[in-house]
XYZ file of C-alpha atoms in Angstrom:
677
model
C 9.633 193.747 149.388
C 9.035 195.606 146.093
C 8.607 193.738 142.774
C 11.803 195.360 141.444
C 13.763 194.146 144.484
C 12.386 190.597 144.056
C 13.349 190.536 140.367
C 16.849 191.871 141.170
C 17.374 189.233 143.890
C 16.222 186.449 141.541
C 18.537 187.792 138.824
C 21.551 187.873 141.173
C 20.887 184.358 142.470
C 20.727 182.934 138.945
C 24.006 184.652 137.987
C 25.688 183.358 141.151
C 24.491 179.881 140.201
C 25.868 180.219 136.656
C 29.267 181.329 137.961
C 29.266 178.453 140.431
C 28.661 175.968 137.593
C 31.300 177.723 135.457
C 33.808 176.926 138.197
C 32.679 173.284 138.345
C 33.029 172.966 134.582
C 36.142 175.028 133.715
C 38.294 175.000 136.835
C 37.293 171.724 138.520
C 36.413 169.774 135.336
C 33.421 168.301 137.248
C 30.141 169.602 135.757
C 27.203 169.257 138.156
C 24.383 169.864 135.651
C 23.730 168.933 132.025
C 24.557 171.313 129.161
C 20.820 171.673 128.471
C 20.104 172.737 132.074
C 23.032 175.173 131.963
C 21.739 176.740 128.729
C 18.251 176.978 130.225
C 19.620 178.827 133.274
C 21.595 181.190 131.056
C 18.547 181.920 128.879
C 16.494 182.694 131.988
C 19.014 185.389 132.947
C 18.999 186.844 129.428
C 15.211 186.857 129.428
C 15.164 188.745 132.756
C 17.554 191.339 131.294
C 15.401 191.697 128.201
C 12.242 192.333 130.214
C 13.948 194.487 132.893
C 16.459 196.808 131.225
C 17.695 198.229 134.558
C 19.344 194.869 135.358
C 22.010 195.458 132.692
C 23.148 198.578 134.573
C 24.266 196.356 137.463
C 27.155 195.109 135.271
C 27.370 191.744 137.038
C 26.563 189.415 134.162
C 29.804 190.138 132.286
C 30.767 186.609 131.289
C 28.649 183.480 130.995
C 31.232 181.162 129.471
C 34.417 180.322 131.308
C 35.714 181.168 134.756
C 38.383 183.512 136.136
C 41.858 182.226 135.234
C 43.633 180.203 137.877
C 47.257 180.445 138.870
C 47.705 176.775 138.077
C 50.454 177.400 135.493
C 53.888 178.799 136.213
C 54.638 182.136 134.526
C 57.842 182.230 132.416
C 59.456 185.076 130.455
C 59.691 184.535 126.710
C 63.256 184.412 125.388
C 62.121 186.953 122.798
C 58.785 188.838 122.865
C 55.915 187.362 120.828
C 54.709 190.593 119.229
C 51.384 191.167 117.515
C 51.193 191.831 113.781
C 50.008 195.047 112.178
C 47.091 194.610 109.774
C 46.248 195.483 106.182
C 42.670 195.236 104.906
C 43.087 196.037 101.215
C 45.602 196.435 98.389
C 46.450 200.003 99.461
C 47.367 198.733 102.914
C 49.828 196.267 101.390
C 51.276 198.923 99.062
C 51.823 201.117 102.134
C 53.512 198.192 103.949
C 55.962 197.681 101.051
C 56.585 201.418 100.777
C 57.457 201.704 104.482
C 59.941 198.837 104.192
C 61.620 200.372 101.147
C 61.808 203.775 102.836
C 63.278 202.292 106.014
C 65.891 200.276 104.103
C 66.344 203.162 101.629
C 65.851 200.956 98.565
C 63.967 202.215 95.516
C 63.554 199.971 92.486
C 63.567 196.556 94.090
C 60.833 193.959 94.529
C 61.213 192.360 97.942
C 61.069 188.598 98.232
C 58.217 187.816 100.623
C 56.828 184.587 101.957
C 53.081 184.258 102.499
C 51.533 181.941 105.080
C 47.838 181.367 105.928
C 46.885 183.190 109.140
C 45.245 180.487 111.229
C 42.707 181.571 113.830
C 44.177 179.489 116.664
C 46.275 179.789 119.828
C 49.939 180.817 119.612
C 52.551 178.877 121.556
C 56.315 178.570 121.612
C 58.428 175.393 121.858
C 61.967 175.607 123.244
C 64.512 172.915 122.399
C 67.878 172.625 124.136
C 70.370 170.375 122.345
C 67.445 168.960 120.396
C 65.281 168.063 123.413
C 61.914 169.768 124.043
C 62.436 171.499 127.400
C 59.784 174.241 127.568
C 56.397 174.996 126.057
C 54.769 178.371 126.689
C 51.491 180.049 125.834
C 51.718 183.501 124.269
C 50.393 185.220 127.412
C 50.882 188.973 127.097
C 53.669 188.514 124.557
C 56.399 188.968 127.164
C 55.396 186.427 129.800
C 53.695 183.129 128.980
C 52.352 180.186 130.970
C 54.203 176.881 131.218
C 51.928 174.498 129.281
C 54.653 172.044 128.230
C 52.893 168.889 129.440
C 49.707 169.853 127.607
C 51.617 170.612 124.400
C 53.340 167.232 124.649
C 49.944 165.564 124.231
C 49.971 166.693 120.587
C 51.638 163.606 119.102
C 52.838 165.364 115.946
C 55.048 167.801 117.919
C 58.603 166.328 117.963
C 59.935 165.740 121.479
C 63.516 164.810 120.516
C 65.330 166.082 117.406
C 68.842 165.711 118.831
C 69.952 163.515 115.918
C 69.018 166.131 113.342
C 72.075 168.416 113.691
C 70.012 171.254 115.191
C 71.193 174.473 116.922
C 71.923 174.229 120.653
C 69.001 176.566 121.396
C 65.973 176.459 119.121
C 62.776 178.389 119.869
C 59.933 177.520 117.493
C 56.676 179.466 117.286
C 53.527 177.555 116.338
C 49.769 177.889 116.088
C 47.581 175.348 117.909
C 44.116 174.692 116.496
C 41.251 172.227 116.211
C 40.063 171.140 112.783
C 36.526 172.043 111.710
C 35.445 168.397 111.481
C 36.817 167.598 114.931
C 35.209 170.725 116.383
C 31.797 169.631 115.110
C 31.857 166.847 117.712
C 32.737 169.368 120.483
C 30.538 172.248 119.347
C 28.101 171.934 122.257
C 30.893 172.520 124.784
C 32.706 175.485 123.183
C 31.730 178.693 121.397
C 34.146 178.224 118.473
C 37.274 176.232 117.472
C 39.636 178.850 118.883
C 37.986 178.737 122.324
C 38.118 174.951 122.208
C 41.872 174.982 121.509
C 42.537 177.599 124.201
C 40.442 175.794 126.809
C 42.104 172.475 126.039
C 45.602 173.887 126.502
C 44.659 175.223 129.937
C 43.425 171.938 131.363
C 45.046 171.191 134.716
C 45.385 167.532 133.866
C 47.282 166.780 130.597
C 45.236 163.568 130.283
C 42.169 165.739 129.709
C 44.033 167.719 127.047
C 45.050 164.483 125.324
C 41.366 163.698 124.730
C 41.011 166.799 122.534
C 42.199 166.407 118.886
C 44.606 169.365 118.876
C 46.729 170.064 115.799
C 49.498 172.535 115.049
C 51.556 174.269 112.358
C 55.038 175.672 113.046
C 55.482 179.082 111.427
C 58.337 181.079 112.978
C 61.137 181.326 115.502
C 62.231 183.334 118.501
C 65.835 182.753 119.562
C 68.150 180.434 117.612
C 71.760 179.903 118.754
C 73.728 179.610 116.585
C 71.715 181.103 113.738
C 72.067 178.806 110.735
C 69.377 180.225 108.435
C 69.428 183.043 105.909
C 65.781 183.004 104.821
C 62.354 182.371 106.347
C 61.554 179.939 103.520
C 64.773 178.026 104.257
C 63.783 177.835 107.943
C 60.379 176.335 107.062
C 61.957 173.713 104.773
C 64.417 172.722 107.502
C 61.557 172.427 110.003
C 59.922 169.911 107.680
C 63.115 167.892 107.489
C 63.254 167.811 111.311
C 59.718 166.410 111.497
C 57.697 169.557 112.210
C 54.437 170.299 110.426
C 54.339 173.537 108.409
C 51.476 174.855 106.337
C 51.642 173.449 102.786
C 49.942 176.592 101.440
C 52.948 178.807 102.308
C 54.383 180.380 99.178
C 57.060 182.846 98.063
C 55.756 185.967 96.301
C 57.223 189.162 94.884
C 55.461 192.454 94.157
C 51.904 193.659 94.732
C 50.422 191.691 91.792
C 51.598 188.345 93.186
C 50.507 189.389 96.693
C 46.976 190.124 95.449
C 46.849 186.909 93.420
C 47.839 184.772 96.425
C 45.446 186.628 98.732
C 42.488 186.112 96.369
C 43.463 182.484 95.758
C 43.341 181.550 99.454
C 40.233 183.641 100.072
C 38.458 181.558 97.415
C 39.356 178.199 99.029
C 39.216 179.137 102.735
C 35.775 177.555 103.249
C 37.095 174.206 101.972
C 39.997 174.110 104.460
C 39.639 172.075 107.659
C 40.807 175.010 109.776
C 39.746 178.639 110.107
C 41.922 181.309 108.493
C 41.171 185.033 108.549
C 43.866 186.240 106.200
C 47.486 185.782 105.120
C 50.713 186.747 106.855
C 53.381 188.237 104.571
C 56.979 188.315 105.805
C 60.216 189.601 104.347
C 62.000 186.368 103.403
C 65.576 187.596 103.954
C 66.412 187.241 107.680
C 69.188 189.855 107.515
C 66.658 192.361 106.215
C 64.263 191.286 108.987
C 66.983 192.057 111.519
C 67.679 195.471 109.955
C 63.993 196.350 109.954
C 63.513 195.343 113.589
C 60.306 196.104 115.510
C 58.157 198.959 116.690
C 56.897 198.702 120.281
C 53.927 196.624 119.081
C 54.874 194.726 115.951
C 57.669 193.716 113.581
C 58.279 196.051 110.625
C 59.018 193.062 108.392
C 55.648 191.285 108.636
C 51.967 192.087 108.252
C 48.622 190.273 108.411
C 46.606 190.901 105.244
C 43.066 190.188 106.417
C 40.289 188.923 104.196
C 37.503 191.287 103.208
C 35.403 192.663 106.027
C 32.260 190.816 107.017
C 29.168 192.917 106.232
C 25.503 192.870 107.229
C 22.367 195.003 106.852
C 20.564 196.340 109.923
C 18.561 199.313 111.195
C 19.652 202.229 113.404
C 17.318 202.567 116.397
C 19.184 205.350 118.160
C 22.457 207.284 118.245
C 24.249 207.939 121.520
C 27.631 209.427 122.389
C 30.509 207.851 124.285
C 33.428 209.628 125.940
C 36.969 208.288 125.524
C 40.010 208.566 127.794
C 41.264 211.675 125.946
C 37.814 213.285 126.157
C 36.975 212.352 122.552
C 33.218 212.328 121.917
C 32.313 209.388 119.675
C 28.818 208.810 118.250
C 27.635 205.203 118.388
C 24.693 203.724 116.505
C 22.446 201.373 118.477
C 21.278 198.891 115.837
C 19.023 195.872 115.584
C 21.214 192.927 116.672
C 22.748 191.232 113.630
C 25.435 188.555 113.218
C 28.601 189.825 111.495
C 31.510 187.423 111.085
C 30.179 185.078 113.763
C 29.674 187.879 116.316
C 26.318 189.379 117.314
C 26.595 193.147 116.848
C 24.249 195.703 118.429
C 26.541 198.772 118.358
C 28.451 200.371 115.471
C 30.729 203.398 115.527
C 29.905 206.494 113.488
C 33.390 208.010 114.105
C 32.505 211.725 114.403
C 29.868 214.327 113.530
C 31.493 215.140 110.160
C 31.160 211.475 109.167
C 27.455 211.490 110.100
C 26.884 214.546 107.898
C 28.970 213.211 105.005
C 27.080 209.895 104.892
C 23.754 211.549 105.827
C 23.107 208.981 108.581
C 19.770 209.304 110.370
C 17.994 207.537 113.215
C 15.689 204.948 111.664
C 17.892 204.379 108.583
C 18.629 200.963 107.111
C 22.423 200.716 106.923
C 25.257 198.460 105.843
C 27.723 197.712 108.668
C 31.040 195.912 108.541
C 33.458 194.325 110.961
C 37.026 194.073 109.669
C 39.320 191.913 111.797
C 38.964 192.745 115.484
C 38.064 196.391 114.983
C 34.791 197.885 116.227
C 31.931 197.438 113.745
C 31.289 200.561 111.678
C 28.492 201.958 109.541
C 29.591 201.873 105.895
C 26.623 203.393 104.081
C 22.905 204.210 104.177
C 20.292 202.627 101.919
C 18.438 205.823 101.019
C 15.789 203.873 99.058
C 14.623 202.271 102.332
C 14.558 205.526 104.328
C 11.357 205.923 106.305
C 9.607 209.310 106.470
C 9.981 209.119 110.248
C 13.798 208.888 110.011
C 15.243 211.937 111.759
C 18.544 213.756 111.571
C 20.860 213.467 114.543
C 21.820 216.761 116.157
C 25.320 216.317 117.555
C 25.466 217.655 121.141
C 27.790 220.549 121.913
C 28.224 219.321 125.483
C 29.835 216.241 127.006
C 27.813 213.720 129.013
C 29.229 215.430 132.113
C 27.645 218.731 131.001
C 30.888 220.499 130.067
C 31.329 222.298 126.757
C 33.252 220.399 124.083
C 35.555 221.827 121.436
C 37.342 220.899 118.239
C 41.033 221.604 118.646
C 43.127 223.398 116.017
C 45.932 221.227 114.637
C 49.269 223.025 114.551
C 50.412 220.790 111.695
C 47.431 221.075 109.325
C 46.066 224.400 110.640
C 42.615 222.764 110.496
C 40.068 222.000 113.176
C 40.061 218.418 114.440
C 37.112 216.295 113.238
C 36.593 215.039 116.803
C 34.948 217.021 119.581
C 36.545 216.695 123.008
C 35.655 217.302 126.609
C 38.556 219.199 128.188
C 37.796 218.531 131.875
C 40.066 215.486 132.106
C 39.707 213.661 135.454
C 37.020 216.185 136.464
C 34.770 214.500 133.887
C 33.596 211.220 135.421
C 33.162 209.625 131.974
C 36.713 210.503 130.888
C 38.084 209.464 134.292
C 36.501 206.013 134.033
C 37.906 205.472 130.525
C 41.356 206.537 131.755
C 41.134 203.770 134.359
C 40.332 201.240 131.626
C 43.389 202.420 129.706
C 45.635 202.108 132.766
C 44.692 198.454 133.404
C 44.962 197.534 129.703
C 47.445 195.072 128.252
C 49.829 197.726 126.877
C 49.887 199.665 130.169
C 49.732 197.898 133.579
C 48.273 194.705 132.088
C 46.205 193.732 135.145
C 44.577 190.380 134.440
C 41.110 190.110 135.985
C 40.516 193.866 136.003
C 38.851 194.249 132.615
C 36.519 196.956 131.351
C 33.373 195.501 132.892
C 35.036 195.034 136.279
C 36.271 198.651 136.151
C 32.670 199.719 135.422
C 31.436 197.655 138.377
C 34.095 198.963 140.810
C 33.550 202.539 139.596
C 29.788 202.398 140.118
C 30.328 200.999 143.629
C 32.965 203.716 144.338
C 35.623 201.070 145.015
C 37.919 202.722 142.443
C 37.802 206.413 141.533
C 41.399 207.134 140.530
C 44.368 204.964 139.421
C 46.058 204.805 142.845
C 42.886 203.190 144.274
C 43.683 200.059 142.232
C 46.691 199.387 144.448
C 44.853 199.799 147.760
C 41.622 197.901 147.109
C 39.286 196.911 149.916
C 39.161 193.172 149.218
C 36.722 192.584 152.079
C 34.199 194.778 150.288
C 34.835 192.978 146.992
C 34.330 189.635 148.712
C 30.736 190.664 149.458
C 29.961 191.133 145.745
C 28.211 188.567 143.562
C 30.654 186.417 141.599
C 33.713 187.267 143.703
C 35.043 184.325 145.703
C 38.398 183.551 147.315
C 39.902 182.237 144.079
C 39.039 185.245 141.895
C 40.072 187.688 144.644
C 43.436 185.955 145.157
C 44.020 186.028 141.389
C 43.256 189.751 141.307
C 45.508 190.413 144.327
C 48.410 188.663 142.627
C 47.853 190.453 139.301
C 47.806 193.861 141.034
C 50.868 193.015 143.115
C 52.763 191.997 139.961
C 51.653 195.199 138.202
C 53.152 197.415 140.924
C 56.570 196.995 139.343
C 56.528 198.741 135.983
C 59.241 200.166 133.691
C 59.298 203.936 133.231
C 58.259 203.889 129.565
C 55.119 201.828 130.261
C 54.258 204.090 133.204
C 54.520 207.197 131.005
C 52.289 205.569 128.395
C 49.790 204.380 131.009
C 48.972 207.788 132.503
C 47.296 208.694 129.212
C 48.889 211.937 128.020
C 47.290 212.750 124.688
C 49.580 212.216 121.643
C 51.989 210.128 123.751
C 51.866 206.592 122.397
C 54.176 203.696 123.187
C 56.987 204.882 120.886
C 56.859 208.456 122.236
C 56.836 207.062 125.779
C 60.084 205.190 125.053
C 61.726 208.362 123.715
C 60.644 210.274 126.831
C 61.805 207.476 129.134
C 65.212 207.470 127.442
C 65.391 211.227 128.110
C 64.273 211.207 131.760
C 65.731 207.760 132.698
C 64.044 207.803 136.144
C 60.600 208.631 137.527
C 62.269 211.166 139.841
C 63.375 213.201 136.822
C 60.038 212.685 135.052
C 58.181 213.970 138.144
C 59.921 217.329 137.778
C 57.372 218.100 135.054
C 54.911 218.719 137.912
C 56.751 221.903 138.860
C 56.099 224.870 136.545
C 59.656 226.300 136.679
C 61.248 222.937 135.998
C 58.686 222.170 133.309
C 59.481 225.224 131.193
C 63.154 224.280 131.094
C 62.443 220.576 130.458
C 60.006 221.290 127.603
C 62.673 223.304 125.773
C 64.966 220.278 125.972
C 62.197 217.927 124.832
C 61.880 219.983 121.651
C 65.382 218.811 120.753
C 64.460 215.110 120.866
C 64.094 213.304 117.579
C 60.531 211.933 117.483
C 59.035 214.487 119.892
C 57.436 217.419 118.110
C 55.596 220.593 118.998
C 52.274 218.736 119.296
C 53.666 216.286 121.899
C 55.413 219.041 123.867
C 52.222 221.122 124.034
C 50.222 218.057 125.092
C 52.681 217.269 127.927
C 52.480 220.889 129.071
C 48.666 220.824 129.040
C 48.596 217.570 131.014
C 50.852 218.823 133.821
C 49.273 222.291 133.808
C 46.107 220.585 135.128
C 46.521 220.383 138.925
C 44.230 217.370 139.249
C 46.338 215.428 136.718
C 49.432 216.211 138.798
C 47.806 215.104 142.087
C 46.473 211.862 140.559
C 49.801 211.060 138.859
C 51.779 211.687 142.052
C 49.315 209.567 144.088
C 49.846 206.740 141.619
C 53.642 207.039 141.727
C 53.566 206.585 145.530
C 51.930 203.150 145.105
C 54.410 201.840 142.521
C 57.921 200.538 142.016
C 58.829 202.282 138.746
C 62.090 200.941 137.356
C 64.591 203.211 135.624
C 64.670 203.082 131.839
C 67.610 201.094 130.527
C 68.950 202.335 127.235
C 69.148 199.836 124.386
C 72.900 199.708 124.889
C 74.898 201.836 127.286
C 78.077 200.682 125.570
C 78.960 200.867 121.914
C 80.546 202.963 119.208
C 78.444 205.995 120.173
C 78.328 205.430 123.928
C 76.918 208.527 125.701
C 77.093 210.542 122.466
C 74.290 212.854 121.382
C 73.865 212.546 117.629
C 71.839 214.290 114.961
C 71.278 213.469 111.284
C 70.596 215.764 108.337
C 70.149 214.879 104.683
C 69.366 211.549 103.042
C 71.729 208.549 103.097
C 72.545 206.328 100.149
C 72.502 202.916 101.859
C 70.017 203.374 104.719
C 67.136 205.553 105.856
C 67.348 208.086 108.667
C 65.108 205.807 110.727
C 67.577 202.932 110.398
C 70.537 205.206 111.126
C 68.782 206.429 114.266
C 68.119 202.845 115.375
C 71.785 201.901 114.813
C 72.968 204.907 116.838
C 70.673 204.014 119.750
C 71.689 200.355 119.649
C 75.281 201.523 119.987
C 74.694 203.638 123.099
C 73.898 206.970 121.427
C 70.996 209.367 121.948
C 69.476 210.993 118.862
C 68.452 214.656 119.016
C 66.132 216.516 116.658
C 67.758 219.963 116.735
C 71.215 221.520 116.978
C 72.299 222.731 120.424
C 75.397 222.867 122.630
C 74.510 219.390 123.917
C 75.074 217.846 120.493
C 78.295 215.817 120.088
C 78.039 214.742 116.470
C 76.211 215.901 113.318
C 76.082 213.271 110.571
C 75.529 214.809 107.124
C 73.955 212.675 104.392
C 74.822 213.245 100.742
C 71.252 214.014 99.674
C 69.890 217.510 100.427
C 71.283 218.192 103.912
C 69.978 221.304 105.720
C 72.624 224.045 105.407
C 71.221 225.938 108.408
C 71.857 222.952 110.696
C 75.396 222.510 109.340
C 76.181 226.222 109.899
C 74.703 226.095 113.433
C 76.878 223.081 114.239
C 79.993 224.828 112.897
C 79.261 227.935 114.971
C 78.941 225.762 118.088
C 82.131 223.832 117.124
C 80.278 220.510 117.001
C 81.966 217.622 115.207
C 80.550 217.157 111.697
C 81.071 213.927 109.735
C 80.005 212.850 106.249
C 78.007 209.789 105.262
C 81.259 208.046 104.199
C 82.831 208.696 107.597
C 79.648 207.413 109.289
C 79.855 204.181 107.288
C 83.554 203.788 108.201
C 82.703 204.023 111.905
C 79.972 201.395 111.497
C 82.293 199.034 109.636
C 85.289 199.542 111.933
């Protein structure tokens, strides 16, 4: 046996042992070795990796803390999705947030009343009360489906179990953040990586008695469904929660205008270290609940709220090398390999350099001493170079003209700006193994198929072992082969089987987003799904004759422009894309897209807007039309049923086209009458 083989076998055995003890500790709650012995074993593995770089390429030491999730908790749909928040990182980000709200609501000179709340770095959960009695308690999960952790939540004494005497709504869904105080965590620090992990691990204990031993705390901050709705403002809701016995954050405060926003943000940033809980920013919400309702949500986040993060954590390090990575759209991204440095509690060894233009602009060289930052959860990035510390040996990086697969790359010409894209791209699609692998990672991601247990490192492992080569392979895995791999036992395989089985049923809009057509994000995917309605109709894009006709119709859709249409055409022009997409469709149960409302004042009507409105934005008008069963088009054609003309600068050409086609034209006043009728 060769020395390399002996080292590899020793490495694998130690990892198998670590995973075995992870199961004892996290799933069985019966540790078999001391924490010191566990840490020693873990350090031995890390030391082997350090001395034998080839071991890292095996991709089998992906996680050393925790164990694969069990199916011990029942999955339950949230009454209303728990969406993520969009982020702002500076004053300009907050100004942009306010501007977008004013544009959407079509209000000009008006300072919005906002309420600010500390953004606690904890675990989100929702409490559901029926006639004042706590009936359900769910984890956030993927935002749409959570786990039933009611009994564990009940161990938090401060959470009211019965508020039936408080004159509460029949149905009351309260959102809260669960956390562990810094002082309490100090006692547990040897068992968990950080307070957030401690809170999350405690809530997933199989036995609530074990959870009760952990000093969990909470703050209530929001709501999901309330029937009947008895509040007019977010601030009023928080005050009422207090009167019902719930704990809310005492540092919440009403603010108005960018000056007060900045003052509050700086104030809490200055005292954050003195608080007994971790906060990483402030959440600002529109206080008026009617305005919240008007603003609604995008596919990812509410338009009426934002997380204003504290300043990015920074650190100084040295660039040892620059490599390139290939993304799912073929984008070639340069990455700096740096001396490991701790930034915001995370050890960083890679930092993005964005693109070759950015490298030239900042004059970044291999061997440079640089300042890197990590803002929120985004990838660390190189901010600047310390020229005074530049070594004579530092060398310029020559950006490669070819992809890692060997294919030529190109910078595309933007039809909107008429300028070349800053990013180079490989155009081979699935024929590029690096692009193909990243496409797989996109498909299993949370926003697409959301397959728990099939993360990036597992995709890398299965790809290298040729278990998965294209998306359809995910749904016909050879579990016997997986069972032979290190770290894969009956429990983890059964969990993966269930996750993949659940993922087979997917709505049309998420399927369209998942296949990774460039320029087609979640919002565009919804617009396309509303147009096609079924996967049968969507599949007609595979046929050239059908596609030409369909693309002309897509040009009429509001929200789908020339860039998206060209991208769809390019995707389906590639024969391999068509074969892979059709293979995937055969493995799935893709549900038809259900329109927001098939019934309403504009049921089955195709509507178009031109000109500005006095009391609402075009975006809000479009949303209202869709919520009332209408479909909004972006150009005038025979299919159009109704052209709504705003008072401010309507397009005369569109009005004349509509008249020539004898399409009904109504004014803004008539539109408002229909809405109020």
